[in-house]
Short mmCIF file of C-alpha atoms in Angstrom, two decimals:
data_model
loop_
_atom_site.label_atom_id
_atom_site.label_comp_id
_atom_site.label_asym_id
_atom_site.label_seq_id
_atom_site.Cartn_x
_atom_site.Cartn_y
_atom_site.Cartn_z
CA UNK A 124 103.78 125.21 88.32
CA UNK A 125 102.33 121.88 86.55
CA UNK A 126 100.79 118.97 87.99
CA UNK A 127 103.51 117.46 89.21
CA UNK A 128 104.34 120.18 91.24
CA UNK A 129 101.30 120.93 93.04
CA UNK A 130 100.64 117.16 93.71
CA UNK A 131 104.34 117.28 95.63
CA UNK A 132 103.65 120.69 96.88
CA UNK A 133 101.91 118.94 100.74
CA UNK A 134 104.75 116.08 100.20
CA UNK A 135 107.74 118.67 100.50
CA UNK A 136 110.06 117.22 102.57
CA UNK A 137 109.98 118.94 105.90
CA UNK A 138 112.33 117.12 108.99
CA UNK A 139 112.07 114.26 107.24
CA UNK A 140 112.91 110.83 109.35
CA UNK A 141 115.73 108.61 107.78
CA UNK A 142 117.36 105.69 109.20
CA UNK A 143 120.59 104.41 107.90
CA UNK A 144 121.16 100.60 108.52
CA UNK A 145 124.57 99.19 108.70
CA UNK A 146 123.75 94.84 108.17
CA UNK A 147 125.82 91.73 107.66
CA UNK A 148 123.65 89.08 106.25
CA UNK A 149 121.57 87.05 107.78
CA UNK A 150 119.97 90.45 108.19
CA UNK A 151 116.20 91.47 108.79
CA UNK A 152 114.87 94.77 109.81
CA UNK A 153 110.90 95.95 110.90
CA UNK A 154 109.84 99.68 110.35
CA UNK A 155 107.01 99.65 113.15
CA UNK A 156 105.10 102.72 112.48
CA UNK A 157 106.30 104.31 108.67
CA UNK A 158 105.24 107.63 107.13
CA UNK A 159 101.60 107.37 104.62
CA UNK A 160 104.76 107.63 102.12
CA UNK A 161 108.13 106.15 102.87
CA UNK A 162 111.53 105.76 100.37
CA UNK A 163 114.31 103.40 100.75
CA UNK A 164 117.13 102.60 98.90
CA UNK A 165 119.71 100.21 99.24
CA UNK A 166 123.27 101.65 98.98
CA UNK A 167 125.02 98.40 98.99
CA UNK A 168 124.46 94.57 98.85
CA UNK A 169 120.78 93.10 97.72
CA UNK A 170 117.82 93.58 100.08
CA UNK A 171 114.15 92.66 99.70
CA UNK A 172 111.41 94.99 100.94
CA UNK A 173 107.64 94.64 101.47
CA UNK A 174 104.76 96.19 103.38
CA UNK A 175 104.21 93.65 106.18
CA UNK A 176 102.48 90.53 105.15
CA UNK A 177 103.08 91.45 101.27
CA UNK A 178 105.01 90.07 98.71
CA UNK A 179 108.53 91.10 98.76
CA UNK A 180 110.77 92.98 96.28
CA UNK A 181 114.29 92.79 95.66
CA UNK A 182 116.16 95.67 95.58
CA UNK A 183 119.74 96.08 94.36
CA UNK A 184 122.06 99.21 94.71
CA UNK A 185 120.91 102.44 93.35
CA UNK A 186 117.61 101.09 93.21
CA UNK A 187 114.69 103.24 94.65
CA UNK A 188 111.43 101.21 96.06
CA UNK A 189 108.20 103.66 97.24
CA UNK A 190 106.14 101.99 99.93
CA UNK A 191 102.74 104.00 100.69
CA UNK A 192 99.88 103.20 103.14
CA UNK A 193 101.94 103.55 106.14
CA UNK A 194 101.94 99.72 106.69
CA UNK A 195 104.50 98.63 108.40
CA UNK A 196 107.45 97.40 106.42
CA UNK A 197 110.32 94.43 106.13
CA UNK A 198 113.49 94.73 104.81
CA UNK A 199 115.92 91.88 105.05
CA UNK A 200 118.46 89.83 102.89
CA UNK A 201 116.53 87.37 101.42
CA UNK A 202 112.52 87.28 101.02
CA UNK A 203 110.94 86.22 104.34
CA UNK A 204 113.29 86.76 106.85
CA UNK A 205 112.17 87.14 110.13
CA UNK A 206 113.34 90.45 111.86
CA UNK A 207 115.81 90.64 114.04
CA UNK A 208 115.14 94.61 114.49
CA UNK A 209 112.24 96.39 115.36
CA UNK A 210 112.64 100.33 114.73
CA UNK A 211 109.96 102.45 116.13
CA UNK A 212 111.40 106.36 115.06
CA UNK A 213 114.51 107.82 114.58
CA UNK A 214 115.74 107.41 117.88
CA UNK A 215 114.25 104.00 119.46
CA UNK A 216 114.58 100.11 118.27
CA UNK A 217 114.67 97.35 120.23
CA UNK A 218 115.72 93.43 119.43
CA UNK A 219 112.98 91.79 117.77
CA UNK A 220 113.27 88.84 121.32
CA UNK A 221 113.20 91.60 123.70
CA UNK A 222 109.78 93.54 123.31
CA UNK A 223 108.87 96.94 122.98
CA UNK A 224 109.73 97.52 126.55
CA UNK A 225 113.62 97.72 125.69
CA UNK A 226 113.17 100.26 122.86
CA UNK A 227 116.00 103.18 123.25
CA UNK A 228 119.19 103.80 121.83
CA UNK A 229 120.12 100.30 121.47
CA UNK A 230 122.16 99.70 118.27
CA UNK A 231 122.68 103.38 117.41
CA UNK A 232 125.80 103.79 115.38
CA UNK A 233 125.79 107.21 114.82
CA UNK A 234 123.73 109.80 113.47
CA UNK A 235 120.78 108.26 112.05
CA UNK A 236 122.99 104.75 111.94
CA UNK A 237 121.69 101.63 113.43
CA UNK A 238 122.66 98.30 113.40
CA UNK A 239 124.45 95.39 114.92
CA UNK A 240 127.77 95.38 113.76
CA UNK A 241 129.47 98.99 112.38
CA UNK A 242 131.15 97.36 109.19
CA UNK A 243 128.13 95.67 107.71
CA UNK A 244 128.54 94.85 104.23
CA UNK A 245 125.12 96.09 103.08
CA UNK A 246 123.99 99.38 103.85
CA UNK A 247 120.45 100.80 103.09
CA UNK A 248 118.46 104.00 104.22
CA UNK A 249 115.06 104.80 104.58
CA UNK A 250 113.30 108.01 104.90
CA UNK A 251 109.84 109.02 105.87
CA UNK A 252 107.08 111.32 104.42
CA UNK A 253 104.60 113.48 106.06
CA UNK A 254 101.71 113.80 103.77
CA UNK A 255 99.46 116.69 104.37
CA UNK A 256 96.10 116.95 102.63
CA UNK A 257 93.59 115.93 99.42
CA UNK A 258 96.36 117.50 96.63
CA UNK A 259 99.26 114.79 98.34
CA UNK A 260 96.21 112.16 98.60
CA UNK A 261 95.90 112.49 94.70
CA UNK A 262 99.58 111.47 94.40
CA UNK A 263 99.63 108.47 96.40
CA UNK A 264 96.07 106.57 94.86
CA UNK A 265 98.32 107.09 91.48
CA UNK A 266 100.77 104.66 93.08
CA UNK A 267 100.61 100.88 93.76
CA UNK A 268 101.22 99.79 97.99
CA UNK A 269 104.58 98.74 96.67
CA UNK A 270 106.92 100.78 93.29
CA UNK A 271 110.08 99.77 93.04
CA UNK A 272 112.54 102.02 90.65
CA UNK A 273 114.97 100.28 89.34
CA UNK A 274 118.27 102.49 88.67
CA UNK A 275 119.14 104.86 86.91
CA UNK A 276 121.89 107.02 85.99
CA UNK A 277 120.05 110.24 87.28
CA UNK A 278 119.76 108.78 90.52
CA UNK A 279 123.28 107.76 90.80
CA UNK A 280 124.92 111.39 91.70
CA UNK A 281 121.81 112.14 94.41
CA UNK A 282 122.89 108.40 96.09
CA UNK A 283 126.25 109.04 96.61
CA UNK A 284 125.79 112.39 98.09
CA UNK A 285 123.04 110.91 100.32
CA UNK A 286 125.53 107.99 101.16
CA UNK A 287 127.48 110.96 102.26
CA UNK A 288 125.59 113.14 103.97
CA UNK A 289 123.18 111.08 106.01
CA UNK A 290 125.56 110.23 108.26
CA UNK A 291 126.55 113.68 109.03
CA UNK A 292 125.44 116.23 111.67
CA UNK A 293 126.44 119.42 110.72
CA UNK A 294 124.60 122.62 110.98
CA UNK A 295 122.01 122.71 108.25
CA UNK A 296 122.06 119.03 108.22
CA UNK A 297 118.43 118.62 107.76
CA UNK A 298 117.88 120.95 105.11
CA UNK A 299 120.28 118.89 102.80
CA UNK A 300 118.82 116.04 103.61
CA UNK A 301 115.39 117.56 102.78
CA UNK A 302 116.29 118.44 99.70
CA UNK A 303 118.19 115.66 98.47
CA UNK A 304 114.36 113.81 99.45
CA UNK A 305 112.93 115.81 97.12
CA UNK A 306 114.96 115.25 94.48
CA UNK A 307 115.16 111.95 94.56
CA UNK A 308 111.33 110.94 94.97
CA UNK A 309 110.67 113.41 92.05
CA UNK A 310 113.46 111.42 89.86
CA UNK A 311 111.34 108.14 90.79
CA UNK A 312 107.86 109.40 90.10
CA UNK A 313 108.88 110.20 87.24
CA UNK A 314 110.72 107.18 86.05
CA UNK A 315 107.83 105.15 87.85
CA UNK A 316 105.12 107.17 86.23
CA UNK A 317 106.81 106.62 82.93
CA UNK A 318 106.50 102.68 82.66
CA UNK A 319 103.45 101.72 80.53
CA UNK A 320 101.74 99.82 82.69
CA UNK A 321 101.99 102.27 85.48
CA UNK A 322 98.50 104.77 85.84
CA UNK A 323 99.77 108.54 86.34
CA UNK A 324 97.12 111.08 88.34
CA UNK A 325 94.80 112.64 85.75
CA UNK A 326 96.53 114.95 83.32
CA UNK A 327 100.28 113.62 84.01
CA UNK A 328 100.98 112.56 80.41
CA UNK A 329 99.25 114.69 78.92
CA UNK A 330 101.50 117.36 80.03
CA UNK A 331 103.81 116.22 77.01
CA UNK A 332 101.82 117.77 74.41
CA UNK A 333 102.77 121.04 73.49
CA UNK A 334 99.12 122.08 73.25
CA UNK A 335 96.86 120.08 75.93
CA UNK A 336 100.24 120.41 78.18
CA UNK A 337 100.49 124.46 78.21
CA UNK A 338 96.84 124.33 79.01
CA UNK A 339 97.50 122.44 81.68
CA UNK A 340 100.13 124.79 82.71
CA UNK A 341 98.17 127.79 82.47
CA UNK A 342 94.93 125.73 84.59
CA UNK A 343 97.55 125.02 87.72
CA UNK A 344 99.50 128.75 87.59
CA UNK A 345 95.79 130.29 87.91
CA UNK A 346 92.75 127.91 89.04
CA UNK A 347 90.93 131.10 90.15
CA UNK A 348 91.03 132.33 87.02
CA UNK A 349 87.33 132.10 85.06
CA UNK A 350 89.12 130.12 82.25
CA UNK A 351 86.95 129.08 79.34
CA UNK A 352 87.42 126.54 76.18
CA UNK A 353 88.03 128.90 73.77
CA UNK A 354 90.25 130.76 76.31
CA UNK A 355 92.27 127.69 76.91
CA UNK A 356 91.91 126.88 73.41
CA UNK A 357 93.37 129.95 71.93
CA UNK A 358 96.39 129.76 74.63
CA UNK A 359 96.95 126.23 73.23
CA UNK A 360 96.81 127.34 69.54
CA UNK A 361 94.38 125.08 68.53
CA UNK A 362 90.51 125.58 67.40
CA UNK A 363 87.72 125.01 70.64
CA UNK A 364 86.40 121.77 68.69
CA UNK A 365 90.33 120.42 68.33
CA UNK A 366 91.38 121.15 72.11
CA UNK A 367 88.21 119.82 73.82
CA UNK A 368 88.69 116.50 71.66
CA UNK A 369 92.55 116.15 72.09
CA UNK A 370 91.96 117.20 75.86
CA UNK A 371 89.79 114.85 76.69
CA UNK A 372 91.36 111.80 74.73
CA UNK A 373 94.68 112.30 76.93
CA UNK A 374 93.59 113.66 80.22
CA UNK A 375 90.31 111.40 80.80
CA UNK A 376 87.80 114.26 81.06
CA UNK A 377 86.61 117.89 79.13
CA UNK A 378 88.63 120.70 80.34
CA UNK A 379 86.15 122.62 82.51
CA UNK A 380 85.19 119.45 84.16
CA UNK A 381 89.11 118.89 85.12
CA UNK A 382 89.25 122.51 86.11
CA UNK A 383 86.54 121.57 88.53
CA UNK A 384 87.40 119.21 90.34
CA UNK A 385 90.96 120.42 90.69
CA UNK A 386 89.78 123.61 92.21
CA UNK A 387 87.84 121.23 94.48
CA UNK A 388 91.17 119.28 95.64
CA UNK A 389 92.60 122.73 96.86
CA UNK A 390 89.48 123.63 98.16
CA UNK A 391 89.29 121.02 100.28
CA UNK A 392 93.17 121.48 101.69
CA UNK A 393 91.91 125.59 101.97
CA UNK A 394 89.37 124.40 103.94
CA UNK A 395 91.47 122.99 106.80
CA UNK A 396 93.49 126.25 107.33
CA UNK A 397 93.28 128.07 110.58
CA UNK A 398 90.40 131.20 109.89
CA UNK A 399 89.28 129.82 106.43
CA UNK A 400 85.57 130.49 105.63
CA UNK A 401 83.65 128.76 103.29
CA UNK A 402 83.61 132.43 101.39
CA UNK A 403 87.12 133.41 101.61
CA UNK A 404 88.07 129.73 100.17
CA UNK A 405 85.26 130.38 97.37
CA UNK A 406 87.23 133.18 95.93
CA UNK A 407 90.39 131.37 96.10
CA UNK A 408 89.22 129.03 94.14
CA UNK A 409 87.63 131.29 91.20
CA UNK A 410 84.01 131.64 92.63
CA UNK A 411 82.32 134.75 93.26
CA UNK A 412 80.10 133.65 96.15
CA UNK A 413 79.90 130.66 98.51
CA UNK A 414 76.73 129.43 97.52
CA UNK A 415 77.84 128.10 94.17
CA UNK A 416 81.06 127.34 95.05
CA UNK A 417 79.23 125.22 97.96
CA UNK A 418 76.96 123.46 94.97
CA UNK A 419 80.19 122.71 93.35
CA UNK A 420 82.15 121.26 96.44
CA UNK A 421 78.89 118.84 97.66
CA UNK A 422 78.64 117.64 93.90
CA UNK A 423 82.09 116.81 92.96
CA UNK A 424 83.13 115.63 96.73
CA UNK A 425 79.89 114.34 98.36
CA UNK A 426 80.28 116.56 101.52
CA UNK A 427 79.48 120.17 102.06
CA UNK A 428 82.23 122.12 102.37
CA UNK A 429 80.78 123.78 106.20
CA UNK A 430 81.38 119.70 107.01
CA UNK A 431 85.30 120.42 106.07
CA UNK A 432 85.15 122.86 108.21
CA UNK A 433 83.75 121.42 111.24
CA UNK A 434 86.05 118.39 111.26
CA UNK A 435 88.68 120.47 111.01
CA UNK A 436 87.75 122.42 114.02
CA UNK A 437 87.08 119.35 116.10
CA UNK A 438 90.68 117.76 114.98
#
């Protein structure tokens, strides 16, 4: 496990929503009520995509545009189109002149198809993310309301099987489709993550260097474990002095304060599961008893981690 992986671990795609749209321009299509995290990609023709009342961005095939916030989104052929669509879920749109009232099955295609004509030239899906707790919440403040990937020739084989098999229902159908999420929004974090001007969660480039980076590592695999500097240090082959400085140039922060409020992050998502005490998530989290882990919690996230636990017995 690295950073990366925990971070996607709550955004793991699980019955994810998609919605294929056959179009022939003059086209224009409103997601009503999108995912905190949503991915679309046009599979062909040009479309242009924003969170409603944003700027738009154009998107051409193969290219992969994030959208987070759960705001609802545009996509059309040209910037500023007004919809002609309104989808509210996977099975119910309505026209855009006819109200809510008429939502159904109205313009359903086929499986997970919509639109108005069945041999539209452009052809774009979009798929929806449940997002689940403070370790997905880190992920999404790392990205902008709007990212759009432009493509790339690792995203090219993972299109053209989704082009394939989101039109499908076959048994296991959703499980490929799952996957094939996963794979792609990895692919794009990274690419998006990559860009200079883009500003990674804590610790995400740093997991290139071969010494800071296996610390890392080693911090993620085992947050329970009562890691100090020179520990870490001597699994990163470099003096305590060296590591602490080379740490905290790259990741923002000493090592045993990013330890901290890491364990915090899972604490908090620990916190919310069905029977968790404020003890039992103590020792999950590498402290011996609840009263300092409770000093920690209250000082690195402003609330005291009972307070976690009552809201999330009132939910």
């Amino acid at each position: 496990m690295d950073l990366l992986d925990d971070l996607l671990a709550g955004v793991r795609a699980s019955g994810a929503v998609y919605c294929r749209s056959v179009a022939r321009p003059p086209w224009a299509v409103r997601f009503a009520a999108p995912a905190p995290l949503s991915l679309t990609t046009m599979l062909r023709g040009t479309g242009w995509i924003a969170r409603d009342g944003g700027e738009p961005v154009r998107a051409e095939p193969g290219d992969i545009v994030l959208l987070r916030g759960g705001a609802p989104i545009v996509a059309g052929d040209r910037p500023g189109a007004e919809p002609e669509i309104v989808v509210l879920d996977a099975d119910r749109c309505y026209a855009a002149d006819g109200g809510p009232s008429t939502a159904g099955h109205n313009f359903r295609l086929g499986p997970r198809t919509f639109g108005l004509v069945p041999d539209g030239s452009d052809l774009f899906v979009t798929a929806e993310y449940p997002m689940r707790g403070d370790v997905s919440e880190r992920l999404l403040e790392a990205l902008p309301p709007v990212a759009a990937v432009p493509a790339r020739p690792d995203f090219a084989p993972l299109l053209d099987l989704l082009a394939v098999e989101v039109a499908r229902e076959e048994p296991g159908q959703q499980i490929i489709l799952d996957r094939l999420l996963d794979m792609l929004l990895v692919r794009a974090l990274r690419a998006w993550f990559a860009r200079p001007d883009a500003e990674p969660p804590a610790g995400y480039r740093a997991l290139g260097d071969p010494h800071v980076g296996r610390a890392l590592r080693l911090m993620h695999e085992d947050p329970a474990r009562p890691w100090t500097v020179a520990e870490l240090a001597a699994e990163a082959g470099q003096s305590r002095a060296v590591f602490a400085r080379r740490f905290t140039e790259l990741v923002g922060r000493p090592p045993l304060a990013y330890l901290t409020e890491w364990r915090m992050t899972l604490a908090a998502d620990l916190l919310r599961e069905p029977g968790a005490t404020v003890a039992s998530v103590a020792r999950r989290v590498g402290y011996a008893d609840g009263f300092a882990f409770s000093n920690a919690f209250k000082r690195v996230r402003g609330a005291a981690p009972s307070s976690v636990l009552r809201d999330a017995a009132n939910a």
